[in-house]
Amino acid sequence: MGHRGFNLVGGEWVDALGGGTFLRRNPADPEDVVGEFPDSTAEDVRAAVAAVEEGAAEWAEVSAERRAEVLRRAADLLEGRRTALTAELVREEGKTAAEAAMETSRTPLNLRFHAAEAQRVDGRAYRGDDGGLVYTWREPVGVVGAITPWNFPLNIPSRKLGPALAAGNGVVFKPSPITPLMAQRLTEALLAAGLPPKALALVHGGARPGAAVAEDPRVGAVTFTGSTATGRAVHAAAGPTRRVQLEMGGKNAVVVLPDADLDKAARIIVKGAFGLSGQACTGTSRVIALPEVHDPLLDRVVKLAREVEMGPLAADFQLRKTLDYVRIGQEEGAELVTGGRRLPGKGYFVSPAVLTGVGRGSRLAREEVFGPVLAFQRASDFDEALELANDTEYGLAAGLVTRDLNRALDFARRSRTGVVKVNQPTTGMAMNVPFGGLKASSTQTYKEQAGPSMMLFYTQEKSVYISPLD
Ligand code: NAD
């Protein structure tokens, strides 16, 4: 039986004002309807923003200690229903049970991490020229708009809503229409934990409500994670004077040097490329191998790829895109070594694809697939490998497999990506480390998840001058 979901506006669970709905189906079996959710329009967003303006004013007056408590209670509630939540995540998004369990255990930890941040917002004090006091003060921005993708439907929202709420903002949350149930569960937990009901709004739907969140001048800060094309539209809609944080696509490469342990390199590559069915922004989509190791590495990667267990792709458009890029790669002259085929059955399952001979400048070498398609490229030496790794508009993550520390340091310094991984998969980030890309992968103004700039996004600074009385 499908779930019936609602928007949360003004503390009430409501349908879209226009009455429209959409269905979300299980990607492993599209006949299984996960739920029916409001198909919202700009009208719903306008109502949501008005309510959150009120709720944000109330929440900003709540002490930091108490705000932290609410986030911790939400974490406890999510943890308490972790088994059910994991099953729902598998059914809605298509992760394997193990992948889903990792996400449902991480989200409460994110909320607790950000809860602690509530009490760390501080300022500076100066002596005034007249002997008085000058101090800086960081206050909430007011209404934050959070527009999120489907591939981490709990984790990514939790690392936006967590710090936004910790800082005392209200939030209009516009999740992906691929994972509305997870958004509903996160919202329910925050409400049940004691958040003022108007401080958070949930508006379901796709581009229409997303664009309305980005455009609304009452939304003081827009945090977005998704594709680079959509991110650019969000940026344009928000205009030049609004605070915008965009984390977007990637075309992440792993370079393998001749001194590498090739078995280990193959495990690192396969985990990064085919974990989450290749649907991770930091997923490995290219391998750049030096001539000495190319063939033995390819053999090992192909062997492991054939054994890998993958969930379905999240949606029919993901399936089409994946199969399209396998075809495009071959048309461009690459050789399909394994996989890249739809598997029999109702779900959106494919076999993990490995292509070799992927030419520099080809579409497969440069465009984000966001599916389980791994492109092998050859480089004659380290410098060329690094240059190839950087030869894309994206700058999210890059990996190197080597035993040579000097090469590792050199690679880390010259890689034009926001994340560099040496001897580990390009995917998987620590929650206490700043996260974000370079180049077309990010706005780069504020890092997400942790670090000194994270809270700067969710707060605005004032300088206060106080003179002594004569
Ligand atoms: P998407 O860009 O299609 O959608 C992201 C969100 O934007 C969704 O909520 C969507 O409904 C909304 N949206 C769509 N059109 C909009 C518009 N015109 N205005 C405002 N909002 C709009 O991305 P997706 O398919 O949900 O996610 C996959 C993409 O996300 C990949 O490119 C991936 O690399 C990227 N991603 C990046 C990170 C990161 O941190 N860098 C993390 C995860 C995913």
Short mmCIF file of C-alpha atoms and ligand atoms in Angstrom, two decimals:
data_model
loop_
_atom_site.label_atom_id
_atom_site.label_comp_id
_atom_site.label_asym_id
_atom_site.label_seq_id
_atom_site.Cartn_x
_atom_site.Cartn_y
_atom_site.Cartn_z
CA MET A 1 0.00 0.00 0.00
CA GLY A 2 1.25 3.45 -0.86
CA HIS A 3 1.88 6.18 1.64
CA ARG A 4 -0.18 9.40 1.41
CA GLY A 5 2.16 12.36 1.82
CA PHE A 6 1.41 16.03 2.38
CA ASN A 7 3.10 19.39 2.34
CA LEU A 8 3.80 21.00 5.68
CA VAL A 9 2.72 24.64 5.55
CA GLY A 10 2.05 26.80 8.60
CA GLY A 11 2.32 23.76 10.84
CA GLU A 12 -0.46 21.89 8.98
CA TRP A 13 -0.16 18.85 6.75
CA VAL A 14 -1.90 19.95 3.57
CA ASP A 15 -2.42 19.12 -0.10
CA ALA A 16 -1.07 21.38 -2.83
CA LEU A 17 -3.36 24.39 -3.25
CA GLY A 18 -4.04 23.36 -6.85
CA GLY A 19 -4.91 19.82 -5.71
CA GLY A 20 -2.39 18.08 -7.99
CA THR A 21 -0.49 14.97 -6.89
CA PHE A 22 2.27 12.72 -8.20
CA LEU A 23 3.11 9.10 -7.55
CA ARG A 24 6.49 7.77 -6.49
CA ARG A 25 7.16 4.19 -7.53
CA ASN A 26 9.67 1.62 -6.30
CA PRO A 27 12.54 1.55 -8.83
CA ALA A 28 13.04 -2.18 -8.22
CA ASP A 29 9.40 -2.78 -9.16
CA PRO A 30 7.62 0.22 -10.70
CA GLU A 31 4.22 -1.44 -10.18
CA ASP A 32 4.74 -0.92 -6.46
CA VAL A 33 3.52 2.60 -5.60
CA VAL A 34 5.56 3.97 -2.68
CA GLY A 35 3.23 6.89 -2.23
CA GLU A 36 1.22 9.80 -3.53
CA PHE A 37 2.44 13.33 -2.80
CA PRO A 38 1.34 16.92 -3.51
CA ASP A 39 2.50 18.30 -6.82
CA SER A 40 3.13 21.84 -5.63
CA THR A 41 3.31 25.09 -7.54
CA ALA A 42 4.70 28.57 -6.85
CA GLU A 43 1.50 29.33 -4.96
CA ASP A 44 2.31 26.68 -2.35
CA VAL A 45 5.84 28.02 -1.99
CA ARG A 46 4.56 31.56 -1.44
CA ALA A 47 2.27 30.34 1.36
CA ALA A 48 5.09 28.26 2.85
CA VAL A 49 7.53 31.17 2.86
CA ALA A 50 4.99 33.45 4.56
CA ALA A 51 4.44 30.88 7.32
CA VAL A 52 8.15 30.20 7.77
CA GLU A 53 8.84 33.92 8.12
CA GLU A 54 6.65 33.83 11.24
CA GLY A 55 8.06 30.54 12.49
CA ALA A 56 11.63 31.71 11.96
CA ALA A 57 11.03 34.80 14.12
CA GLU A 58 9.79 32.54 16.93
CA TRP A 59 12.62 30.02 16.56
CA ALA A 60 15.29 32.74 16.53
CA GLU A 61 14.21 33.70 20.05
CA VAL A 62 14.72 30.16 21.36
CA SER A 63 18.04 29.68 23.18
CA ALA A 64 20.85 27.94 21.35
CA GLU A 65 20.88 25.22 24.00
CA ARG A 66 17.22 24.44 23.43
CA ARG A 67 17.60 24.51 19.63
CA ALA A 68 20.39 21.98 20.01
CA GLU A 69 18.13 19.82 22.15
CA VAL A 70 15.43 19.76 19.47
CA LEU A 71 17.93 18.59 16.84
CA ARG A 72 19.25 15.89 19.17
CA ARG A 73 15.72 14.70 19.90
CA ALA A 74 15.00 14.50 16.16
CA ALA A 75 18.17 12.41 15.82
CA ASP A 76 16.94 10.07 18.57
CA LEU A 77 13.54 9.72 16.88
CA LEU A 78 15.10 8.84 13.54
CA GLU A 79 17.39 6.35 15.22
CA GLY A 80 14.43 4.79 17.02
CA ARG A 81 12.76 4.00 13.70
CA ARG A 82 15.93 3.12 11.88
CA THR A 83 14.92 -0.36 10.77
CA ALA A 84 11.66 0.83 9.21
CA LEU A 85 13.36 3.89 7.73
CA THR A 86 16.04 1.74 6.11
CA ALA A 87 13.39 -0.45 4.48
CA GLU A 88 11.52 2.63 3.23
CA LEU A 89 14.72 4.07 1.81
CA VAL A 90 15.42 0.84 -0.09
CA ARG A 91 11.88 0.83 -1.47
CA GLU A 92 11.80 4.50 -2.40
CA GLU A 93 15.28 5.13 -3.79
CA GLY A 94 16.65 1.70 -4.65
CA LYS A 95 19.76 1.61 -2.48
CA THR A 96 20.85 -1.83 -1.32
CA ALA A 97 19.94 -2.62 2.29
CA ALA A 98 23.56 -2.12 3.36
CA GLU A 99 23.81 1.25 1.61
CA ALA A 100 20.49 2.38 3.05
CA ALA A 101 21.52 1.33 6.56
CA MET A 102 24.66 3.44 6.24
CA GLU A 103 22.58 6.47 5.38
CA THR A 104 20.00 5.99 8.12
CA SER A 105 22.77 5.66 10.70
CA ARG A 106 24.62 8.72 9.41
CA THR A 107 21.68 11.15 9.37
CA PRO A 108 21.13 11.17 13.15
CA LEU A 109 24.88 11.68 13.61
CA ASN A 110 24.74 14.68 11.26
CA LEU A 111 21.90 16.21 13.25
CA ARG A 112 23.79 15.74 16.52
CA PHE A 113 26.94 17.23 15.02
CA HIS A 114 25.01 20.30 13.88
CA ALA A 115 23.14 20.51 17.17
CA ALA A 116 26.47 21.23 18.85
CA GLU A 117 27.13 24.00 16.30
CA ALA A 118 24.13 25.93 17.66
CA GLN A 119 26.13 26.78 20.77
CA ARG A 120 29.30 27.63 18.87
CA VAL A 121 28.02 30.67 16.97
CA ASP A 122 30.14 33.48 18.36
CA GLY A 123 31.47 36.93 17.58
CA ARG A 124 34.43 39.20 18.32
CA ALA A 125 34.84 42.13 20.61
CA TYR A 126 36.97 45.28 20.02
CA ARG A 127 37.77 48.30 22.08
CA GLY A 128 36.10 51.37 20.59
CA ASP A 129 38.22 54.46 19.79
CA ASP A 130 36.23 56.33 22.42
CA GLY A 131 36.88 53.68 25.04
CA GLY A 132 33.55 52.02 24.37
CA LEU A 133 32.78 48.58 23.05
CA VAL A 134 32.49 47.29 19.50
CA TYR A 135 31.38 43.74 18.95
CA THR A 136 30.29 41.55 16.10
CA TRP A 137 27.26 39.38 16.37
CA ARG A 138 26.01 36.63 14.10
CA GLU A 139 22.28 36.30 13.77
CA PRO A 140 20.12 33.93 11.71
CA VAL A 141 19.45 34.89 8.10
CA GLY A 142 15.69 34.33 8.55
CA VAL A 143 14.19 32.01 5.93
CA VAL A 144 16.52 29.48 4.29
CA GLY A 145 15.45 27.62 1.16
CA ALA A 146 16.84 24.07 0.87
CA ILE A 147 16.56 22.36 -2.53
CA THR A 148 17.88 18.82 -2.50
CA PRO A 149 18.56 15.81 -4.77
CA TRP A 150 17.41 12.22 -4.34
CA ASN A 151 20.67 10.29 -4.06
CA PHE A 152 21.13 10.94 -0.32
CA PRO A 153 17.56 11.89 0.56
CA LEU A 154 18.20 11.99 4.32
CA ASN A 155 21.89 12.87 4.58
CA ILE A 156 21.99 15.85 2.27
CA PRO A 157 18.87 17.49 3.74
CA SER A 158 20.19 16.80 7.25
CA ARG A 159 23.43 18.62 6.51
CA LYS A 160 21.44 21.65 5.29
CA LEU A 161 18.48 21.67 7.69
CA GLY A 162 20.78 20.78 10.62
CA PRO A 163 22.98 23.89 10.54
CA ALA A 164 20.16 26.15 9.24
CA LEU A 165 17.94 25.28 12.21
CA ALA A 166 20.83 25.19 14.67
CA ALA A 167 21.57 28.81 13.76
CA GLY A 168 17.93 29.79 14.42
CA ASN A 169 16.61 30.03 10.86
CA GLY A 170 13.33 28.79 9.51
CA VAL A 171 13.54 26.49 6.47
CA VAL A 172 11.48 25.93 3.35
CA PHE A 173 12.48 22.41 2.32
CA LYS A 174 11.94 21.43 -1.33
CA PRO A 175 13.14 17.83 -1.70
CA SER A 176 13.48 15.82 -4.88
CA PRO A 177 10.24 14.30 -6.19
CA ILE A 178 12.14 11.00 -6.48
CA THR A 179 12.40 10.70 -2.68
CA PRO A 180 9.43 12.49 -1.12
CA LEU A 181 8.84 9.89 1.58
CA MET A 182 12.31 10.33 3.07
CA ALA A 183 11.74 14.10 3.15
CA GLN A 184 8.44 13.49 4.91
CA ARG A 185 10.15 11.29 7.53
CA LEU A 186 12.86 13.85 8.26
CA THR A 187 10.26 16.62 8.57
CA GLU A 188 8.07 14.50 10.85
CA ALA A 189 11.01 13.81 13.16
CA LEU A 190 11.92 17.49 13.44
CA LEU A 191 8.31 18.45 14.23
CA ALA A 192 7.89 15.67 16.76
CA ALA A 193 11.13 16.78 18.38
CA GLY A 194 9.60 20.13 19.28
CA LEU A 195 10.47 22.48 16.43
CA PRO A 196 7.91 25.32 16.29
CA PRO A 197 5.55 23.99 13.60
CA LYS A 198 5.82 27.10 11.43
CA ALA A 199 9.63 27.15 11.49
CA LEU A 200 9.80 24.42 8.86
CA ALA A 201 7.82 23.98 5.65
CA LEU A 202 7.96 20.97 3.36
CA VAL A 203 6.90 21.60 -0.23
CA HIS A 204 6.83 18.55 -2.48
CA GLY A 205 7.21 18.61 -6.24
CA GLY A 206 9.81 19.27 -8.93
CA ALA A 207 11.18 22.24 -10.83
CA ARG A 208 8.13 24.51 -10.34
CA PRO A 209 8.28 24.79 -6.55
CA GLY A 210 12.10 24.62 -6.73
CA ALA A 211 12.28 27.66 -8.97
CA ALA A 212 9.76 29.47 -6.76
CA VAL A 213 11.95 28.91 -3.69
CA ALA A 214 14.98 30.24 -5.56
CA GLU A 215 13.09 33.31 -6.82
CA ASP A 216 11.33 34.37 -3.63
CA PRO A 217 13.06 37.49 -2.24
CA ARG A 218 11.88 36.64 1.29
CA VAL A 219 14.13 33.56 1.21
CA GLY A 220 17.39 35.05 2.51
CA ALA A 221 19.66 32.12 1.65
CA VAL A 222 19.24 29.32 -0.87
CA THR A 223 21.22 26.12 -0.37
CA PHE A 224 21.05 23.73 -3.31
CA THR A 225 22.54 20.34 -4.15
CA GLY A 226 21.89 18.84 -7.55
CA SER A 227 23.09 18.92 -11.12
CA THR A 228 25.19 21.77 -12.49
CA ALA A 229 22.52 22.67 -15.07
CA THR A 230 19.83 23.07 -12.40
CA GLY A 231 22.25 24.83 -10.07
CA ARG A 232 22.90 27.44 -12.74
CA ALA A 233 19.14 28.01 -13.13
CA VAL A 234 18.80 28.37 -9.34
CA HIS A 235 21.65 30.88 -9.29
CA ALA A 236 20.11 32.93 -12.09
CA ALA A 237 16.69 32.89 -10.40
CA ALA A 238 18.16 33.95 -7.07
CA GLY A 239 19.87 36.94 -8.69
CA PRO A 240 23.22 38.52 -7.94
CA THR A 241 22.49 39.87 -4.46
CA ARG A 242 21.08 36.80 -2.71
CA ARG A 243 23.10 34.36 -0.69
CA VAL A 244 23.37 31.11 -2.65
CA GLN A 245 25.25 27.88 -1.97
CA LEU A 246 25.38 25.37 -4.81
CA GLU A 247 26.97 21.91 -4.68
CA MET A 248 26.70 20.25 -8.08
CA GLY A 249 27.97 17.57 -10.43
CA GLY A 250 31.32 15.85 -10.90
CA LYS A 251 33.39 13.84 -13.37
CA ASN A 252 35.73 12.28 -10.87
CA ALA A 253 38.89 10.45 -11.93
CA VAL A 254 41.17 7.99 -10.16
CA VAL A 255 44.78 7.95 -11.34
CA VAL A 256 46.68 4.69 -10.85
CA LEU A 257 50.48 4.80 -10.83
CA PRO A 258 52.76 1.84 -11.65
CA ASP A 259 53.84 1.36 -8.02
CA ALA A 260 50.25 0.75 -6.86
CA ASP A 261 48.99 -2.51 -5.41
CA LEU A 262 46.66 -3.33 -8.30
CA ASP A 263 44.27 -5.54 -6.31
CA LYS A 264 43.77 -2.74 -3.85
CA ALA A 265 43.44 -0.18 -6.65
CA ALA A 266 40.73 -2.29 -8.30
CA ARG A 267 38.76 -2.55 -5.03
CA ILE A 268 39.01 1.21 -4.49
CA ILE A 269 37.86 1.92 -8.04
CA VAL A 270 34.95 -0.53 -8.05
CA LYS A 271 33.64 0.72 -4.72
CA GLY A 272 33.83 4.34 -5.88
CA ALA A 273 32.34 3.63 -9.31
CA PHE A 274 29.54 1.18 -8.55
CA GLY A 275 28.58 1.88 -4.94
CA LEU A 276 25.07 3.45 -4.85
CA SER A 277 24.72 2.09 -8.39
CA GLY A 278 27.10 4.80 -9.58
CA GLN A 279 24.71 7.52 -8.40
CA ALA A 280 27.04 9.48 -6.14
CA CYS A 281 28.25 12.99 -6.91
CA THR A 282 31.76 11.94 -5.87
CA GLY A 283 31.50 8.58 -7.67
CA THR A 284 34.46 7.42 -9.73
CA SER A 285 33.58 7.83 -13.39
CA ARG A 286 37.07 7.68 -14.91
CA VAL A 287 40.22 5.66 -14.37
CA ILE A 288 43.44 7.08 -15.73
CA ALA A 289 46.11 4.43 -15.86
CA LEU A 290 49.74 4.59 -16.89
CA PRO A 291 50.70 2.14 -19.69
CA GLU A 292 52.48 -0.35 -17.39
CA VAL A 293 49.34 -0.94 -15.32
CA HIS A 294 46.47 -0.31 -17.72
CA ASP A 295 45.76 -3.88 -18.85
CA PRO A 296 46.30 -5.76 -15.56
CA LEU A 297 44.24 -3.12 -13.75
CA LEU A 298 41.44 -3.32 -16.33
CA ASP A 299 41.32 -7.13 -15.90
CA ARG A 300 40.98 -6.83 -12.14
CA VAL A 301 38.35 -4.07 -12.30
CA VAL A 302 36.28 -6.03 -14.83
CA LYS A 303 36.41 -9.16 -12.66
CA LEU A 304 35.22 -7.27 -9.58
CA ALA A 305 32.61 -5.32 -11.55
CA ARG A 306 31.03 -8.60 -12.64
CA GLU A 307 30.67 -9.66 -8.98
CA VAL A 308 29.33 -6.39 -7.64
CA GLU A 309 25.85 -6.21 -6.12
CA MET A 310 23.97 -3.11 -7.21
CA GLY A 311 20.50 -1.82 -6.47
CA PRO A 312 18.33 -0.51 -9.31
CA LEU A 313 18.84 2.95 -10.76
CA ALA A 314 16.52 5.40 -9.05
CA ALA A 315 14.26 6.21 -11.99
CA ASP A 316 13.53 5.49 -15.63
CA PHE A 317 15.39 8.64 -16.72
CA GLN A 318 18.47 7.39 -14.85
CA LEU A 319 18.23 4.08 -16.71
CA ARG A 320 17.90 5.82 -20.08
CA LYS A 321 20.80 8.18 -19.38
CA THR A 322 23.07 5.33 -18.30
CA LEU A 323 22.30 3.23 -21.39
CA ASP A 324 22.63 6.34 -23.59
CA TYR A 325 26.15 7.04 -22.35
CA VAL A 326 27.20 3.43 -22.87
CA ARG A 327 26.05 3.80 -26.48
CA ILE A 328 27.60 7.26 -26.89
CA GLY A 329 30.93 5.96 -25.56
CA GLN A 330 30.94 3.15 -28.11
CA GLU A 331 29.94 5.51 -30.92
CA GLU A 332 32.89 7.69 -29.94
CA GLY A 333 35.22 4.74 -30.39
CA ALA A 334 35.50 3.28 -26.90
CA GLU A 335 35.29 -0.46 -26.32
CA LEU A 336 32.64 -1.82 -23.95
CA VAL A 337 34.49 -4.48 -21.92
CA THR A 338 31.70 -5.52 -19.60
CA GLY A 339 28.14 -4.66 -18.52
CA GLY A 340 26.12 -1.68 -19.66
CA ARG A 341 22.99 -3.73 -20.29
CA ARG A 342 19.55 -3.60 -18.77
CA LEU A 343 18.87 -6.70 -16.71
CA PRO A 344 15.69 -8.71 -17.24
CA GLY A 345 12.75 -7.93 -14.97
CA LYS A 346 10.58 -4.98 -14.09
CA GLY A 347 13.06 -2.85 -12.18
CA TYR A 348 15.61 -0.37 -13.47
CA PHE A 349 18.53 -2.73 -13.01
CA VAL A 350 21.64 -2.59 -15.20
CA SER A 351 24.97 -4.37 -15.15
CA PRO A 352 27.94 -2.17 -14.21
CA ALA A 353 29.66 -0.92 -17.36
CA VAL A 354 33.39 -0.62 -17.99
CA LEU A 355 34.62 0.99 -21.22
CA THR A 356 38.19 1.39 -22.33
CA GLY A 357 39.92 3.54 -24.91
CA VAL A 358 37.79 6.52 -23.93
CA GLY A 359 39.25 9.40 -25.87
CA ARG A 360 40.28 12.70 -24.43
CA GLY A 361 37.63 15.31 -25.18
CA SER A 362 34.95 12.68 -25.83
CA ARG A 363 31.57 13.18 -24.19
CA LEU A 364 32.06 10.11 -22.02
CA ALA A 365 35.31 11.58 -20.74
CA ARG A 366 33.82 14.96 -19.89
CA GLU A 367 30.09 14.76 -19.11
CA GLU A 368 28.60 13.55 -15.86
CA VAL A 369 26.70 10.26 -16.31
CA PHE A 370 25.59 9.78 -12.70
CA GLY A 371 25.22 6.07 -13.31
CA PRO A 372 27.37 2.90 -13.18
CA VAL A 373 29.56 3.65 -16.19
CA LEU A 374 33.33 3.62 -15.73
CA ALA A 375 35.62 5.03 -18.44
CA PHE A 376 39.26 3.91 -18.70
CA GLN A 377 41.73 6.40 -20.16
CA ARG A 378 45.47 5.97 -20.79
CA ALA A 379 48.14 8.50 -19.88
CA SER A 380 51.81 8.21 -20.78
CA ASP A 381 53.13 9.60 -17.49
CA PHE A 382 52.13 11.19 -14.19
CA ASP A 383 51.91 14.73 -15.57
CA GLU A 384 49.66 13.70 -18.40
CA ALA A 385 47.48 11.69 -16.01
CA LEU A 386 47.04 14.71 -13.78
CA GLU A 387 46.29 16.92 -16.74
CA LEU A 388 43.65 14.46 -18.00
CA ALA A 389 42.11 14.21 -14.53
CA ASN A 390 41.75 18.00 -14.50
CA ASP A 391 40.49 18.17 -18.09
CA THR A 392 36.79 18.64 -17.30
CA GLU A 393 34.62 21.57 -16.31
CA TYR A 394 33.91 19.85 -12.99
CA GLY A 395 36.09 19.92 -9.90
CA LEU A 396 34.49 17.76 -7.24
CA ALA A 397 36.71 14.80 -6.29
CA ALA A 398 39.83 13.05 -7.57
CA GLY A 399 41.71 9.97 -6.43
CA LEU A 400 45.24 8.63 -6.66
CA VAL A 401 46.46 5.11 -5.95
CA THR A 402 50.18 4.98 -5.24
CA ARG A 403 52.80 4.16 -2.60
CA ASP A 404 54.78 7.28 -3.45
CA LEU A 405 54.19 10.01 -0.88
CA ASN A 406 55.84 12.70 -2.98
CA ARG A 407 53.54 11.93 -5.90
CA ALA A 408 50.56 11.98 -3.52
CA LEU A 409 51.48 15.42 -2.22
CA ASP A 410 52.08 16.70 -5.74
CA PHE A 411 48.73 15.30 -6.92
CA ALA A 412 46.87 16.82 -3.98
CA ARG A 413 48.43 20.21 -4.69
CA ARG A 414 47.78 20.21 -8.44
CA SER A 415 44.37 18.54 -8.53
CA ARG A 416 41.70 21.11 -9.35
CA THR A 417 39.04 19.44 -7.20
CA GLY A 418 37.56 20.24 -3.80
CA VAL A 419 38.27 16.73 -2.49
CA VAL A 420 41.38 14.60 -3.08
CA LYS A 421 41.53 10.97 -1.97
CA VAL A 422 44.77 9.01 -1.85
CA ASN A 423 44.43 5.23 -1.61
CA GLN A 424 40.72 5.35 -0.87
CA PRO A 425 37.54 5.59 -2.97
CA THR A 426 36.49 9.01 -4.27
CA THR A 427 33.18 8.50 -2.42
CA GLY A 428 32.68 8.65 1.34
CA MET A 429 33.28 11.84 3.33
CA ALA A 430 33.86 12.34 7.03
CA MET A 431 31.07 14.37 8.64
CA ASN A 432 33.43 16.67 10.54
CA VAL A 433 35.36 17.75 7.43
CA PRO A 434 34.32 20.61 5.11
CA PHE A 435 32.83 19.38 1.84
CA GLY A 436 32.47 21.08 -1.52
CA GLY A 437 33.79 21.22 -5.07
CA LEU A 438 35.75 23.62 -7.22
CA LYS A 439 35.08 24.90 -10.77
CA ALA A 440 31.59 24.07 -12.10
CA SER A 441 30.93 21.72 -9.19
CA SER A 442 30.28 24.45 -6.65
CA THR A 443 29.76 28.13 -5.91
CA GLN A 444 32.79 27.74 -3.60
CA THR A 445 31.75 30.58 -1.32
CA TYR A 446 30.88 28.43 1.66
CA LYS A 447 31.80 24.83 2.39
CA GLU A 448 29.09 22.44 3.42
CA GLN A 449 28.84 19.93 6.26
CA ALA A 450 31.54 21.28 8.62
CA GLY A 451 34.36 23.74 8.96
CA PRO A 452 34.77 27.44 9.57
CA SER A 453 32.71 28.68 6.62
CA MET A 454 29.74 26.33 7.08
CA MET A 455 27.88 28.41 9.68
CA LEU A 456 28.78 31.66 7.91
CA PHE A 457 26.26 30.72 5.25
CA TYR A 458 23.43 30.31 7.74
CA THR A 459 24.17 33.47 9.75
CA GLN A 460 24.67 37.13 8.96
CA GLU A 461 27.10 39.39 10.76
CA LYS A 462 26.50 42.75 12.39
CA SER A 463 29.01 45.14 13.94
CA VAL A 464 27.66 46.94 16.99
CA TYR A 465 29.28 50.14 18.38
CA ILE A 466 28.49 51.25 21.93
CA SER A 467 29.91 54.48 23.34
CA PRO A 468 30.38 55.11 27.03
CA LEU A 469 28.09 57.79 28.46
CA ASP A 470 29.74 61.17 29.14
P1 NAD B 1 18.57 17.89 -10.18
O1 NAD B 1 19.44 19.06 -10.49
O2 NAD B 1 17.73 17.33 -11.25
O3 NAD B 1 17.54 18.28 -9.00
C1 NAD B 1 17.98 18.79 -7.75
C2 NAD B 1 16.81 19.51 -7.08
O4 NAD B 1 16.49 20.69 -7.83
C3 NAD B 1 15.53 18.70 -7.01
O5 NAD B 1 14.88 18.97 -5.80
C4 NAD B 1 14.73 19.24 -8.18
O6 NAD B 1 13.35 19.04 -8.05
C5 NAD B 1 15.08 20.70 -8.12
N1 NAD B 1 14.89 21.46 -9.38
C6 NAD B 1 14.79 20.99 -10.64
N2 NAD B 1 14.68 22.02 -11.51
C7 NAD B 1 14.73 23.15 -10.78
C8 NAD B 1 14.70 24.54 -11.10
N3 NAD B 1 14.57 24.97 -12.36
N4 NAD B 1 14.79 25.43 -10.09
C9 NAD B 1 14.95 25.02 -8.81
N5 NAD B 1 14.99 23.73 -8.44
C10 NAD B 1 14.88 22.80 -9.42
O7 NAD B 1 19.52 16.79 -9.54
P2 NAD B 1 19.14 15.31 -9.08
O8 NAD B 1 18.89 14.47 -10.28
O9 NAD B 1 18.11 15.36 -8.02
O10 NAD B 1 20.52 14.87 -8.41
C11 NAD B 1 21.63 14.42 -9.13
C12 NAD B 1 22.66 15.52 -9.30
O11 NAD B 1 23.03 16.02 -8.02
C13 NAD B 1 23.96 15.04 -9.93
O12 NAD B 1 24.40 16.00 -10.86
C14 NAD B 1 24.93 14.96 -8.75
O13 NAD B 1 26.29 15.09 -9.08
C15 NAD B 1 24.45 16.08 -7.91
N6 NAD B 1 24.84 15.92 -6.52
C16 NAD B 1 25.82 16.74 -6.02
C17 NAD B 1 26.24 16.59 -4.71
C18 NAD B 1 27.29 17.50 -4.14
O14 NAD B 1 27.34 17.65 -2.93
N7 NAD B 1 28.13 18.11 -4.96
C19 NAD B 1 25.67 15.61 -3.90
C20 NAD B 1 24.67 14.80 -4.44
C21 NAD B 1 24.26 14.96 -5.75
#
